[in-house]
Short mmCIF file of C-alpha atoms in Angstrom, two decimals:
data_model
loop_
_atom_site.label_atom_id
_atom_site.label_comp_id
_atom_site.label_asym_id
_atom_site.label_seq_id
_atom_site.Cartn_x
_atom_site.Cartn_y
_atom_site.Cartn_z
CA UNK A 1 0.10 0.05 -0.06
CA UNK A 2 1.65 3.17 -1.04
CA UNK A 3 -0.06 5.76 1.13
CA UNK A 4 -0.49 4.82 4.75
CA UNK A 5 -2.11 7.29 7.28
CA UNK A 6 -0.42 5.97 10.51
CA UNK A 7 -2.87 5.24 13.15
CA UNK A 8 -2.02 5.84 16.96
CA UNK A 9 0.46 8.22 18.02
CA UNK A 10 3.15 7.34 15.58
CA UNK A 11 5.29 10.54 15.09
CA UNK A 12 5.72 10.57 11.22
CA UNK A 13 9.28 10.98 9.97
CA UNK A 14 8.49 14.04 8.04
CA UNK A 15 7.34 15.92 11.30
CA UNK A 16 10.25 14.26 13.38
CA UNK A 17 12.72 16.12 11.04
CA UNK A 18 11.71 19.45 12.82
CA UNK A 19 12.72 20.72 16.02
CA UNK A 20 10.39 19.61 18.87
CA UNK A 21 8.66 23.01 19.12
CA UNK A 22 7.70 22.70 15.44
CA UNK A 23 6.09 19.30 15.71
CA UNK A 24 2.56 19.60 13.76
CA UNK A 25 3.36 22.50 11.81
CA UNK A 26 3.94 22.61 7.91
CA UNK A 27 7.79 21.99 7.32
CA UNK A 28 9.63 25.07 6.06
CA UNK A 29 10.37 24.72 2.32
CA UNK A 30 13.53 26.58 2.54
CA UNK A 31 16.42 24.40 2.22
CA UNK A 32 19.20 24.29 4.85
CA UNK A 33 22.74 25.44 4.96
CA UNK A 34 25.32 23.17 3.46
CA UNK A 35 29.25 23.44 3.43
CA UNK A 36 30.99 21.05 1.04
CA UNK A 37 34.67 21.10 1.89
CA UNK A 38 37.94 20.01 0.17
CA UNK A 39 36.51 19.39 -3.27
CA UNK A 40 37.66 19.94 -6.64
CA UNK A 41 35.20 22.23 -8.15
CA UNK A 42 34.82 22.18 -11.98
CA UNK A 43 33.07 25.47 -12.53
CA UNK A 44 31.68 25.04 -15.90
CA UNK A 45 33.35 27.94 -17.44
CA UNK A 46 36.60 26.24 -18.11
CA UNK A 47 37.89 26.88 -14.43
CA UNK A 48 38.83 24.23 -11.88
CA UNK A 49 39.33 25.17 -8.26
CA UNK A 50 41.23 22.66 -6.29
CA UNK A 51 40.61 22.01 -2.50
CA UNK A 52 37.45 24.37 -2.47
CA UNK A 53 34.57 24.87 -0.25
CA UNK A 54 31.11 25.49 -1.67
CA UNK A 55 28.54 27.09 0.70
CA UNK A 56 24.82 26.57 -0.12
CA UNK A 57 22.29 28.70 1.55
CA UNK A 58 18.56 29.18 1.00
CA UNK A 59 18.93 27.41 -2.36
CA UNK A 60 21.70 29.42 -3.76
CA UNK A 61 25.35 29.16 -3.95
CA UNK A 62 26.68 31.62 -1.36
CA UNK A 63 30.33 31.31 -1.84
CA UNK A 64 32.91 29.05 -3.47
CA UNK A 65 36.69 28.95 -3.14
CA UNK A 66 39.65 27.65 -1.52
CA UNK A 67 39.62 30.17 1.27
CA UNK A 68 35.85 30.24 2.08
CA UNK A 69 35.08 29.76 5.79
CA UNK A 70 32.48 27.20 6.81
CA UNK A 71 29.63 29.03 8.31
CA UNK A 72 28.21 28.07 11.83
CA UNK A 73 25.45 25.67 11.94
CA UNK A 74 26.14 24.47 8.41
CA UNK A 75 25.67 20.58 7.47
CA UNK A 76 29.34 20.08 6.72
CA UNK A 77 29.89 17.44 3.85
CA UNK A 78 33.53 16.25 3.57
CA UNK A 79 34.10 16.29 -0.18
CA UNK A 80 37.79 15.70 -0.18
CA UNK A 81 38.60 13.50 -3.20
CA UNK A 82 35.52 14.28 -4.74
CA UNK A 83 34.49 16.57 -7.88
CA UNK A 84 31.72 19.19 -7.72
CA UNK A 85 30.12 20.19 -11.19
CA UNK A 86 27.18 22.34 -12.08
CA UNK A 87 23.95 20.37 -12.61
CA UNK A 88 23.78 18.94 -15.94
CA UNK A 89 21.19 20.45 -18.52
CA UNK A 90 19.03 18.43 -20.96
CA UNK A 91 18.52 21.14 -23.37
CA UNK A 92 15.42 19.67 -25.15
CA UNK A 93 13.00 17.06 -23.88
CA UNK A 94 9.28 16.08 -23.56
CA UNK A 95 9.91 14.10 -20.32
CA UNK A 96 8.31 15.47 -17.30
CA UNK A 97 5.20 16.88 -19.07
CA UNK A 98 1.55 15.81 -18.37
CA UNK A 99 -0.89 14.37 -20.59
CA UNK A 100 -2.29 16.85 -23.00
CA UNK A 101 -5.94 17.11 -24.07
CA UNK A 102 -6.60 14.55 -26.79
CA UNK A 103 -4.69 11.81 -25.23
CA UNK A 104 -1.19 10.60 -24.77
CA UNK A 105 1.66 11.86 -22.62
CA UNK A 106 4.11 14.39 -24.18
CA UNK A 107 6.81 12.51 -25.77
CA UNK A 108 4.60 9.90 -27.28
CA UNK A 109 3.84 11.88 -30.45
CA UNK A 110 2.44 8.81 -32.40
CA UNK A 111 -0.57 8.52 -29.90
CA UNK A 112 -1.89 11.78 -30.66
CA UNK A 113 -3.09 13.71 -33.83
CA UNK A 114 -0.65 15.75 -35.62
CA UNK A 115 -3.08 18.75 -35.12
CA UNK A 116 -2.69 18.82 -31.37
CA UNK A 117 -5.94 18.43 -29.47
CA UNK A 118 -7.82 16.94 -32.49
CA UNK A 119 -8.24 13.25 -33.38
CA UNK A 120 -5.67 11.77 -35.62
CA UNK A 121 -5.65 13.56 -39.05
CA UNK A 122 -8.05 16.32 -38.08
CA UNK A 123 -7.44 20.01 -37.71
CA UNK A 124 -7.79 22.06 -34.58
CA UNK A 125 -9.84 25.22 -34.61
CA UNK A 126 -6.70 27.34 -35.05
CA UNK A 127 -5.80 25.31 -38.15
CA UNK A 128 -3.68 22.44 -39.00
CA UNK A 129 -0.72 21.93 -36.29
CA UNK A 130 -1.56 25.27 -34.64
CA UNK A 131 -0.47 24.63 -31.10
CA UNK A 132 1.55 27.69 -30.63
CA UNK A 133 -0.55 28.81 -27.73
CA UNK A 134 0.20 25.61 -25.90
CA UNK A 135 2.85 26.19 -22.88
CA UNK A 136 5.15 23.46 -21.48
CA UNK A 137 4.84 25.49 -18.19
CA UNK A 138 1.40 24.57 -17.88
CA UNK A 139 2.19 20.79 -18.51
CA UNK A 140 4.77 20.02 -16.01
CA UNK A 141 4.19 16.73 -14.24
CA UNK A 142 5.98 16.98 -11.00
CA UNK A 143 5.22 13.39 -9.98
CA UNK A 144 6.58 11.72 -13.23
CA UNK A 145 8.68 8.74 -11.97
CA UNK A 146 11.17 9.30 -14.84
CA UNK A 147 12.49 12.35 -13.17
CA UNK A 148 14.16 10.67 -10.46
CA UNK A 149 16.37 8.69 -13.08
CA UNK A 150 17.32 11.98 -14.84
CA UNK A 151 18.40 13.54 -11.40
CA UNK A 152 20.54 10.33 -10.39
CA UNK A 153 22.17 10.81 -13.66
CA UNK A 154 23.46 14.08 -12.56
CA UNK A 155 20.66 15.95 -14.99
CA UNK A 156 19.33 18.72 -12.65
CA UNK A 157 17.62 20.70 -15.16
CA UNK A 158 15.19 19.98 -18.28
CA UNK A 159 14.30 22.28 -21.14
CA UNK A 160 10.80 20.79 -21.65
CA UNK A 161 8.86 21.20 -24.86
CA UNK A 162 5.17 20.24 -26.04
CA UNK A 163 5.70 17.92 -29.01
CA UNK A 164 2.50 17.92 -31.06
CA UNK A 165 1.63 19.94 -34.28
CA UNK A 166 3.74 22.17 -36.67
CA UNK A 167 3.78 25.16 -34.17
CA UNK A 168 4.03 22.97 -30.98
CA UNK A 169 4.07 25.60 -28.23
CA UNK A 170 6.34 27.44 -25.95
CA UNK A 171 9.15 25.63 -23.95
CA UNK A 172 10.11 26.02 -20.34
CA UNK A 173 13.31 25.35 -18.16
CA UNK A 174 12.44 23.44 -15.04
CA UNK A 175 14.62 22.13 -12.05
CA UNK A 176 14.09 18.62 -10.96
CA UNK A 177 13.88 19.70 -7.23
CA UNK A 178 11.13 17.08 -6.18
CA UNK A 179 8.62 19.81 -5.40
CA UNK A 180 5.32 21.11 -6.81
CA UNK A 181 5.01 21.92 -10.59
CA UNK A 182 4.93 25.71 -9.95
CA UNK A 183 8.19 25.49 -7.75
CA UNK A 184 10.04 23.51 -10.58
CA UNK A 185 9.79 26.15 -13.24
CA UNK A 186 12.93 28.39 -13.75
CA UNK A 187 11.70 30.13 -16.90
CA UNK A 188 8.51 29.86 -18.89
CA UNK A 189 8.16 30.90 -22.53
CA UNK A 190 11.84 29.92 -23.46
CA UNK A 191 11.18 29.17 -26.94
CA UNK A 192 8.86 28.33 -29.75
CA UNK A 193 9.00 24.70 -30.56
CA UNK A 194 8.35 23.70 -34.24
CA UNK A 195 8.27 20.73 -36.28
CA UNK A 196 8.14 20.19 -40.30
CA UNK A 197 5.42 17.47 -39.79
CA UNK A 198 3.51 16.81 -43.09
CA UNK A 199 1.80 13.36 -42.00
CA UNK A 200 -1.58 13.21 -40.61
CA UNK A 201 -3.44 16.04 -42.46
CA UNK A 202 -5.84 15.04 -45.09
CA UNK A 203 -5.68 18.32 -47.00
CA UNK A 204 -3.19 21.19 -46.87
CA UNK A 205 -0.39 21.14 -45.78
CA UNK A 206 -0.33 17.54 -46.73
CA UNK A 207 3.36 17.66 -47.84
CA UNK A 208 6.54 19.18 -46.77
CA UNK A 209 6.32 21.88 -49.27
CA UNK A 210 2.77 22.74 -47.86
CA UNK A 211 4.05 22.64 -44.25
CA UNK A 212 6.96 25.16 -45.06
CA UNK A 213 4.54 27.31 -47.08
CA UNK A 214 2.08 27.13 -44.00
CA UNK A 215 4.68 27.91 -41.41
CA UNK A 216 6.03 30.89 -43.73
CA UNK A 217 2.57 32.26 -44.07
CA UNK A 218 1.64 31.96 -40.61
CA UNK A 219 4.72 33.86 -39.24
CA UNK A 220 3.92 36.69 -41.75
CA UNK A 221 0.37 36.71 -40.56
CA UNK A 222 1.71 36.93 -36.85
CA UNK A 223 3.79 39.98 -37.94
CA UNK A 224 0.87 41.70 -39.41
CA UNK A 225 -1.45 40.71 -36.33
CA UNK A 226 1.25 42.20 -34.12
CA UNK A 227 1.15 45.57 -36.12
CA UNK A 228 -2.52 45.63 -36.36
CA UNK A 229 -2.96 45.43 -32.69
CA UNK A 230 0.08 47.96 -32.02
CA UNK A 231 -1.83 50.38 -34.10
CA UNK A 232 -5.09 49.94 -32.51
CA UNK A 233 -3.46 50.20 -29.14
CA UNK A 234 -2.16 53.54 -30.04
CA UNK A 235 -5.52 54.97 -30.68
CA UNK A 236 -8.61 52.90 -30.13
CA UNK A 237 -11.27 55.59 -30.75
CA UNK A 238 -12.58 55.27 -34.30
CA UNK A 239 -11.04 52.07 -35.14
CA UNK A 240 -12.50 48.49 -35.36
CA UNK A 241 -10.89 46.16 -32.89
CA UNK A 242 -8.77 43.55 -34.63
CA UNK A 243 -10.10 39.88 -34.34
CA UNK A 244 -8.27 37.84 -31.66
CA UNK A 245 -6.20 34.75 -32.54
CA UNK A 246 -4.46 33.11 -29.83
CA UNK A 247 -1.93 31.33 -32.04
CA UNK A 248 -0.82 34.61 -33.76
CA UNK A 249 -0.75 36.35 -30.29
CA UNK A 250 1.56 33.43 -29.06
CA UNK A 251 3.79 34.03 -32.13
CA UNK A 252 4.21 37.75 -31.35
CA UNK A 253 7.71 37.25 -29.20
CA UNK A 254 8.97 35.20 -32.25
CA UNK A 255 8.48 37.85 -34.84
CA UNK A 256 9.46 40.61 -32.48
CA UNK A 257 12.86 38.66 -31.93
CA UNK A 258 12.76 38.25 -28.31
CA UNK A 259 11.89 34.43 -28.65
CA UNK A 260 13.83 31.89 -30.67
CA UNK A 261 12.48 29.12 -32.70
CA UNK A 262 13.47 25.73 -32.39
CA UNK A 263 13.56 23.53 -35.46
CA UNK A 264 14.45 19.80 -35.99
CA UNK A 265 17.42 19.54 -38.37
CA UNK A 266 20.04 16.88 -38.50
CA UNK A 267 21.10 16.92 -41.83
CA UNK A 268 22.87 19.96 -43.66
CA UNK A 269 20.00 20.45 -46.11
CA UNK A 270 17.42 20.60 -43.13
CA UNK A 271 19.65 23.12 -41.31
CA UNK A 272 19.80 25.32 -44.44
CA UNK A 273 16.01 25.23 -44.83
CA UNK A 274 15.52 26.30 -41.04
CA UNK A 275 17.99 29.16 -41.42
CA UNK A 276 16.51 30.50 -44.61
CA UNK A 277 12.95 30.42 -43.11
CA UNK A 278 14.23 32.26 -39.96
CA UNK A 279 16.13 34.78 -41.97
CA UNK A 280 12.97 35.69 -44.16
CA UNK A 281 10.73 36.46 -41.11
CA UNK A 282 13.66 37.93 -39.15
CA UNK A 283 13.45 35.39 -36.17
CA UNK A 284 16.17 33.93 -34.02
CA UNK A 285 16.76 30.24 -34.83
CA UNK A 286 18.01 27.29 -32.76
CA UNK A 287 18.61 23.80 -34.67
CA UNK A 288 17.87 20.75 -32.78
CA UNK A 289 19.82 17.71 -34.19
CA UNK A 290 22.91 19.16 -35.74
CA UNK A 291 24.84 16.24 -36.77
CA UNK A 292 25.90 17.91 -40.01
CA UNK A 293 25.97 21.51 -38.54
CA UNK A 294 29.55 21.75 -39.04
CA UNK A 295 29.28 21.59 -42.79
CA UNK A 296 27.15 24.86 -42.72
CA UNK A 297 29.10 26.38 -39.78
CA UNK A 298 29.81 29.59 -41.85
CA UNK A 299 26.01 29.96 -42.61
CA UNK A 300 24.78 29.71 -38.82
CA UNK A 301 25.52 33.06 -37.85
CA UNK A 302 23.97 33.72 -34.43
CA UNK A 303 22.02 30.35 -34.57
CA UNK A 304 22.67 27.73 -31.89
CA UNK A 305 22.81 24.05 -32.19
CA UNK A 306 21.17 21.63 -29.84
CA UNK A 307 22.85 18.54 -30.29
CA UNK A 308 21.11 15.23 -30.40
CA UNK A 309 22.37 12.37 -28.05
CA UNK A 310 20.43 9.82 -29.69
CA UNK A 311 22.95 8.73 -32.15
CA UNK A 312 21.76 6.91 -35.42
CA UNK A 313 22.16 3.08 -34.98
CA UNK A 314 22.44 0.45 -37.63
CA UNK A 315 19.04 -1.08 -38.41
CA UNK A 316 18.12 -3.97 -35.98
CA UNK A 317 16.64 -6.35 -38.80
CA UNK A 318 18.09 -5.06 -42.06
CA UNK A 319 16.95 -6.90 -45.24
CA UNK A 320 19.74 -9.43 -46.13
CA UNK A 321 20.16 -8.07 -49.58
CA UNK A 322 19.98 -4.40 -48.70
CA UNK A 323 23.26 -2.70 -48.22
CA UNK A 324 23.71 0.27 -46.22
CA UNK A 325 24.95 3.24 -48.54
CA UNK A 326 28.33 4.95 -47.87
CA UNK A 327 26.58 8.19 -47.04
CA UNK A 328 24.29 6.48 -44.38
CA UNK A 329 27.06 4.72 -42.92
CA UNK A 330 29.39 7.57 -42.77
CA UNK A 331 26.46 9.66 -41.21
CA UNK A 332 25.82 7.05 -38.50
CA UNK A 333 29.82 6.52 -37.61
CA UNK A 334 30.49 10.27 -37.66
CA UNK A 335 27.55 11.30 -35.35
CA UNK A 336 29.40 11.01 -32.05
CA UNK A 337 32.27 13.16 -33.68
CA UNK A 338 29.92 15.99 -34.35
CA UNK A 339 30.47 17.76 -30.99
CA UNK A 340 34.04 17.98 -31.46
CA UNK A 341 33.54 19.54 -35.10
CA UNK A 342 31.15 22.03 -33.84
CA UNK A 343 33.43 22.99 -30.96
CA UNK A 344 36.36 23.45 -33.42
CA UNK A 345 34.27 25.57 -35.79
CA UNK A 346 33.31 27.91 -32.72
CA UNK A 347 29.43 27.08 -33.16
CA UNK A 348 27.37 27.31 -29.86
CA UNK A 349 25.97 24.20 -28.91
CA UNK A 350 24.39 22.08 -26.17
CA UNK A 351 23.33 18.49 -25.67
CA UNK A 352 19.76 16.99 -25.65
CA UNK A 353 18.54 13.47 -25.02
CA UNK A 354 16.09 13.21 -28.17
CA UNK A 355 14.82 9.98 -26.85
CA UNK A 356 18.02 8.62 -25.23
CA UNK A 357 17.86 7.39 -21.57
CA UNK A 358 19.22 9.18 -18.59
CA UNK A 359 21.87 6.61 -18.39
CA UNK A 360 22.81 7.17 -22.12
CA UNK A 361 22.93 11.00 -21.67
CA UNK A 362 26.30 11.29 -19.99
CA UNK A 363 27.57 7.91 -21.48
CA UNK A 364 27.12 9.49 -25.10
CA UNK A 365 28.60 12.65 -24.21
CA UNK A 366 31.80 10.53 -23.15
CA UNK A 367 31.53 9.01 -26.67
CA UNK A 368 31.78 12.48 -27.98
CA UNK A 369 34.79 13.08 -25.83
CA UNK A 370 36.49 9.89 -27.22
CA UNK A 371 35.81 11.15 -30.73
CA UNK A 372 37.61 14.41 -30.16
CA UNK A 373 35.52 16.75 -27.98
CA UNK A 374 37.77 18.43 -25.30
CA UNK A 375 36.57 17.74 -21.80
CA UNK A 376 36.05 21.33 -20.74
CA UNK A 377 33.93 21.96 -24.05
CA UNK A 378 31.88 18.94 -23.12
CA UNK A 379 31.14 20.13 -19.59
CA UNK A 380 30.42 23.59 -20.99
CA UNK A 381 28.00 22.47 -23.58
CA UNK A 382 26.24 20.28 -20.81
CA UNK A 383 26.01 23.21 -18.28
CA UNK A 384 26.90 26.87 -19.03
CA UNK A 385 26.66 26.69 -22.68
CA UNK A 386 23.09 25.26 -22.59
CA UNK A 387 22.09 27.83 -19.93
CA UNK A 388 23.34 30.65 -22.33
CA UNK A 389 21.41 29.31 -25.36
CA UNK A 390 18.34 29.07 -23.20
CA UNK A 391 18.72 32.43 -21.62
CA UNK A 392 19.26 31.25 -18.04
CA UNK A 393 22.92 31.84 -17.70
CA UNK A 394 22.41 34.22 -14.87
CA UNK A 395 20.74 31.51 -12.83
CA UNK A 396 22.15 28.33 -13.91
CA UNK A 397 25.21 26.53 -15.59
CA UNK A 398 28.25 27.06 -13.43
CA UNK A 399 29.36 26.89 -9.79
CA UNK A 400 29.38 30.44 -8.96
CA UNK A 401 28.19 32.58 -6.10
CA UNK A 402 24.53 33.96 -6.62
CA UNK A 403 23.47 31.16 -8.86
CA UNK A 404 20.98 28.51 -8.14
CA UNK A 405 22.52 25.60 -6.18
CA UNK A 406 22.46 22.87 -8.70
CA UNK A 407 25.38 20.75 -8.09
CA UNK A 408 26.64 17.09 -8.92
CA UNK A 409 29.13 15.36 -6.68
CA UNK A 410 31.01 12.53 -8.21
CA UNK A 411 33.86 10.35 -6.95
CA UNK A 412 35.92 10.92 -10.02
CA UNK A 413 36.18 12.93 -13.26
CA UNK A 414 32.60 12.56 -14.95
CA UNK A 415 34.37 11.34 -18.10
CA UNK A 416 36.42 8.65 -16.26
CA UNK A 417 34.96 5.07 -16.77
CA UNK A 418 33.57 3.89 -13.58
CA UNK A 419 32.81 7.38 -12.27
CA UNK A 420 29.87 7.52 -9.99
CA UNK A 421 27.48 10.42 -8.91
CA UNK A 422 27.03 10.25 -5.35
CA UNK A 423 24.97 13.47 -4.51
CA UNK A 424 22.97 15.91 -6.37
CA UNK A 425 21.69 19.26 -5.32
CA UNK A 426 18.63 20.91 -6.95
CA UNK A 427 17.72 24.35 -5.71
CA UNK A 428 19.88 23.51 -2.68
CA UNK A 429 17.84 20.53 -1.90
CA UNK A 430 20.24 17.51 -1.34
CA UNK A 431 19.42 14.26 -2.92
CA UNK A 432 21.64 11.16 -2.25
CA UNK A 433 22.40 8.95 -5.18
CA UNK A 434 22.47 5.10 -4.85
CA UNK A 435 25.84 3.80 -5.77
CA UNK A 436 27.36 0.49 -6.61
CA UNK A 437 30.24 -0.75 -4.65
CA UNK A 438 33.50 -0.74 -6.74
CA UNK A 439 34.62 -4.34 -7.19
CA UNK A 440 38.37 -5.16 -6.51
CA UNK A 441 40.02 -8.07 -8.16
CA UNK A 442 38.96 -11.36 -6.61
CA UNK A 443 35.74 -9.83 -5.00
CA UNK A 444 32.99 -12.35 -4.44
CA UNK A 445 30.23 -11.75 -6.77
CA UNK A 446 27.48 -13.33 -4.48
CA UNK A 447 24.76 -10.75 -3.46
CA UNK A 448 24.75 -9.53 0.12
CA UNK A 449 21.94 -10.41 2.34
CA UNK A 450 20.41 -7.25 3.85
CA UNK A 451 17.37 -9.15 5.42
CA UNK A 452 16.90 -8.88 9.19
CA UNK A 453 16.08 -6.56 11.73
CA UNK A 454 17.95 -3.25 11.90
CA UNK A 455 18.30 -0.75 14.69
CA UNK A 456 18.89 2.67 12.90
CA UNK A 457 19.65 6.19 13.78
CA UNK A 458 19.03 9.21 11.73
CA UNK A 459 21.21 12.30 12.45
CA UNK A 460 18.64 14.96 11.54
CA UNK A 461 19.67 18.66 12.30
CA UNK A 462 20.00 19.08 16.05
CA UNK A 463 18.58 15.88 16.93
CA UNK A 464 18.67 12.04 16.45
CA UNK A 465 15.77 9.80 15.45
CA UNK A 466 15.81 5.98 16.11
CA UNK A 467 13.92 3.63 13.92
CA UNK A 468 13.74 -0.31 13.39
CA UNK A 469 13.69 -1.63 9.87
CA UNK A 470 12.21 -5.18 9.41
CA UNK A 471 13.59 -6.41 6.07
CA UNK A 472 12.58 -9.20 3.87
CA UNK A 473 14.59 -10.01 0.97
CA UNK A 474 13.63 -12.04 -2.21
CA UNK A 475 16.47 -11.70 -4.63
CA UNK A 476 16.65 -8.03 -5.47
CA UNK A 477 13.27 -7.10 -3.90
CA UNK A 478 12.84 -5.86 -0.35
CA UNK A 479 9.66 -5.70 1.68
CA UNK A 480 8.89 -4.99 5.26
CA UNK A 481 8.25 -2.42 7.83
CA UNK A 482 9.63 0.85 9.28
CA UNK A 483 8.78 1.30 12.88
CA UNK A 484 9.43 3.56 16.00
CA UNK A 485 8.46 3.19 19.61
CA UNK A 486 5.08 4.66 18.68
CA UNK A 487 3.95 2.56 15.69
CA UNK A 488 4.97 1.08 12.29
CA UNK A 489 4.26 1.34 8.51
CA UNK A 490 5.12 -0.66 5.40
CA UNK A 491 7.46 0.56 2.89
CA UNK A 492 7.36 0.11 -0.98
CA UNK A 493 9.81 0.23 -3.72
CA UNK A 494 12.42 -1.72 -1.93
CA UNK A 495 15.25 -3.00 -3.89
CA UNK A 496 18.89 -4.48 -3.36
CA UNK A 497 21.82 -3.79 -5.64
CA UNK A 498 24.85 -5.53 -4.42
CA UNK A 499 25.35 -4.71 -0.88
CA UNK A 500 23.25 -1.48 -1.18
CA UNK A 501 19.65 -0.80 -0.80
CA UNK A 502 16.81 1.70 -1.08
CA UNK A 503 13.27 1.72 0.17
CA UNK A 504 10.49 4.39 0.28
CA UNK A 505 7.36 5.14 2.17
CA UNK A 506 4.82 7.73 2.40
CA UNK A 507 3.02 9.35 5.44
CA UNK A 508 1.04 12.22 6.49
CA UNK A 509 2.97 14.40 9.03
CA UNK A 510 -0.36 15.94 10.02
CA UNK A 511 -1.17 18.72 7.53
CA UNK A 512 -2.82 16.63 4.85
CA UNK A 513 -0.03 16.30 2.50
CA UNK A 514 1.48 12.75 1.82
CA UNK A 515 5.32 13.16 2.24
CA UNK A 516 7.69 10.63 0.67
CA UNK A 517 10.70 9.45 2.67
CA UNK A 518 13.67 7.51 0.93
CA UNK A 519 16.13 5.52 2.91
CA UNK A 520 19.36 4.48 0.94
CA UNK A 521 22.23 2.62 2.59
CA UNK A 522 25.19 0.26 2.06
CA UNK A 523 25.51 -2.73 4.10
CA UNK A 524 28.89 -4.11 5.29
CA UNK A 525 28.49 -7.10 7.40
CA UNK A 526 26.07 -6.28 10.22
CA UNK A 527 26.61 -2.54 9.91
CA UNK A 528 24.90 -0.11 7.42
CA UNK A 529 25.65 3.56 6.52
CA UNK A 530 23.49 5.79 4.21
CA UNK A 531 20.93 8.58 4.22
CA UNK A 532 17.47 9.40 4.81
CA UNK A 533 15.78 11.99 2.41
CA UNK A 534 12.59 13.63 2.82
CA UNK A 535 11.00 14.86 -0.35
CA UNK A 536 11.52 18.59 -0.86
CA UNK A 537 13.56 18.94 2.41
CA UNK A 538 16.83 17.28 1.93
CA UNK A 539 18.97 14.38 3.46
CA UNK A 540 20.49 13.52 6.67
CA UNK A 541 23.02 10.71 7.66
CA UNK A 542 22.03 7.39 8.77
CA UNK A 543 23.59 4.34 10.55
CA UNK A 544 22.45 1.21 11.59
CA UNK A 545 23.34 -2.13 13.09
CA UNK A 546 21.76 -5.73 12.53
CA UNK A 547 19.86 -7.09 15.68
CA UNK A 548 21.33 -10.61 16.35
CA UNK A 549 18.68 -13.34 15.89
#
């Protein structure tokens, strides 16, 4: 059972987190004060600071440097031997968005009509593919279970986009801080997402040429619409009010030049097509895909490239008599080298998942490094470079004082094979990441048994909380209860990985809002060490010992 209202007088852990005088009140949403000491800080702008301290207060980076003093009452984290990076940014994705009207989750394009809210193959009231008025900021799905996997991969920020129609809607930048949707939004209305989709329409625009003509005409109409309303607003008396069109109104920032358009374009011919259209309507352009952007580097001008990390793959079941052309083979083989070529050409670029998994996001950037992309350029593209393209560089993208505390703490250089992310901060909230024990030569591969009864202490700020865990293990699945001297409750999503385990439970601390608590620990013999994390509040150290049978 996922949600359990604890009967009796059990003091829910989410309330026990607070000082005694605050029991029964709604927890303070402000994150606590942290100090990471002795770290190697990779700033994100090419600078690396050795033996540095990073102070995080109220969700922001307060100070960073080798001579920074640790403030009183700070939660001190010994980061000696660890690397601190800016949180990684997925520069374009549909993950983390709610179901749109008409069915289907964002990101599952094939399950919805190409005209947005309409059934497959039919047009919306605004016209075919006219979803410019859609806003990703209104679709954020805070409880999407996928988001945890992104955060554990070091990705703290997503640039999310609707994905229906030709004019798909405005994108938004969100932080994966584990809070409510409105608290995740860093910047709404970042860009206008576009697609040259010609399928699904029974009539015009039923071809690529028709779609391009449709886009061109719509953008010219948006400029005339803007001019008509500007003239009307200057002197309303004696003038007929222009008709209201929410699609053309949504495109006003595009034709004004304050909002860029994002076009999917991986091939050189597709990139040229997008650049020509943007130049004609005097709009800013971002290219998404970009595998052949280096071939047109001299034509890009101020345009930026979002480089896909979903590298083209060899067909799984090719026809036995069908041979891959030399151009297709080259396209597939050279895709991981695109980032290095863009960096060498001086093109502004960032990375986006494009359907690749959270695990593959960093792994495919590593492939780009192996194919010639310098490490400092790779980090910049995944952090500060992405923030600059999205217009949030004053808030995100580097480990600098005054910026949002989005941090990734790893046990080695992120591009080293076997490097593991240990902690992630998002908006100053600490999330511990389960790690696999590093195996030494001759290590026994047999799984560790974590089953049994454990006495556990959680060192919350200023106080110690005691619990008992009764764990039952079936392979990698963990079930059981979490108890205090005042009651017990069941946990869910319990799992074992090597000698590490995680489990989760939800409880109502007394204000009518269910709060999720995650326990993560590593077992060595009859001892465990780990953390207890209260969603939206942060983590605290946890230690335990197995009770002899």
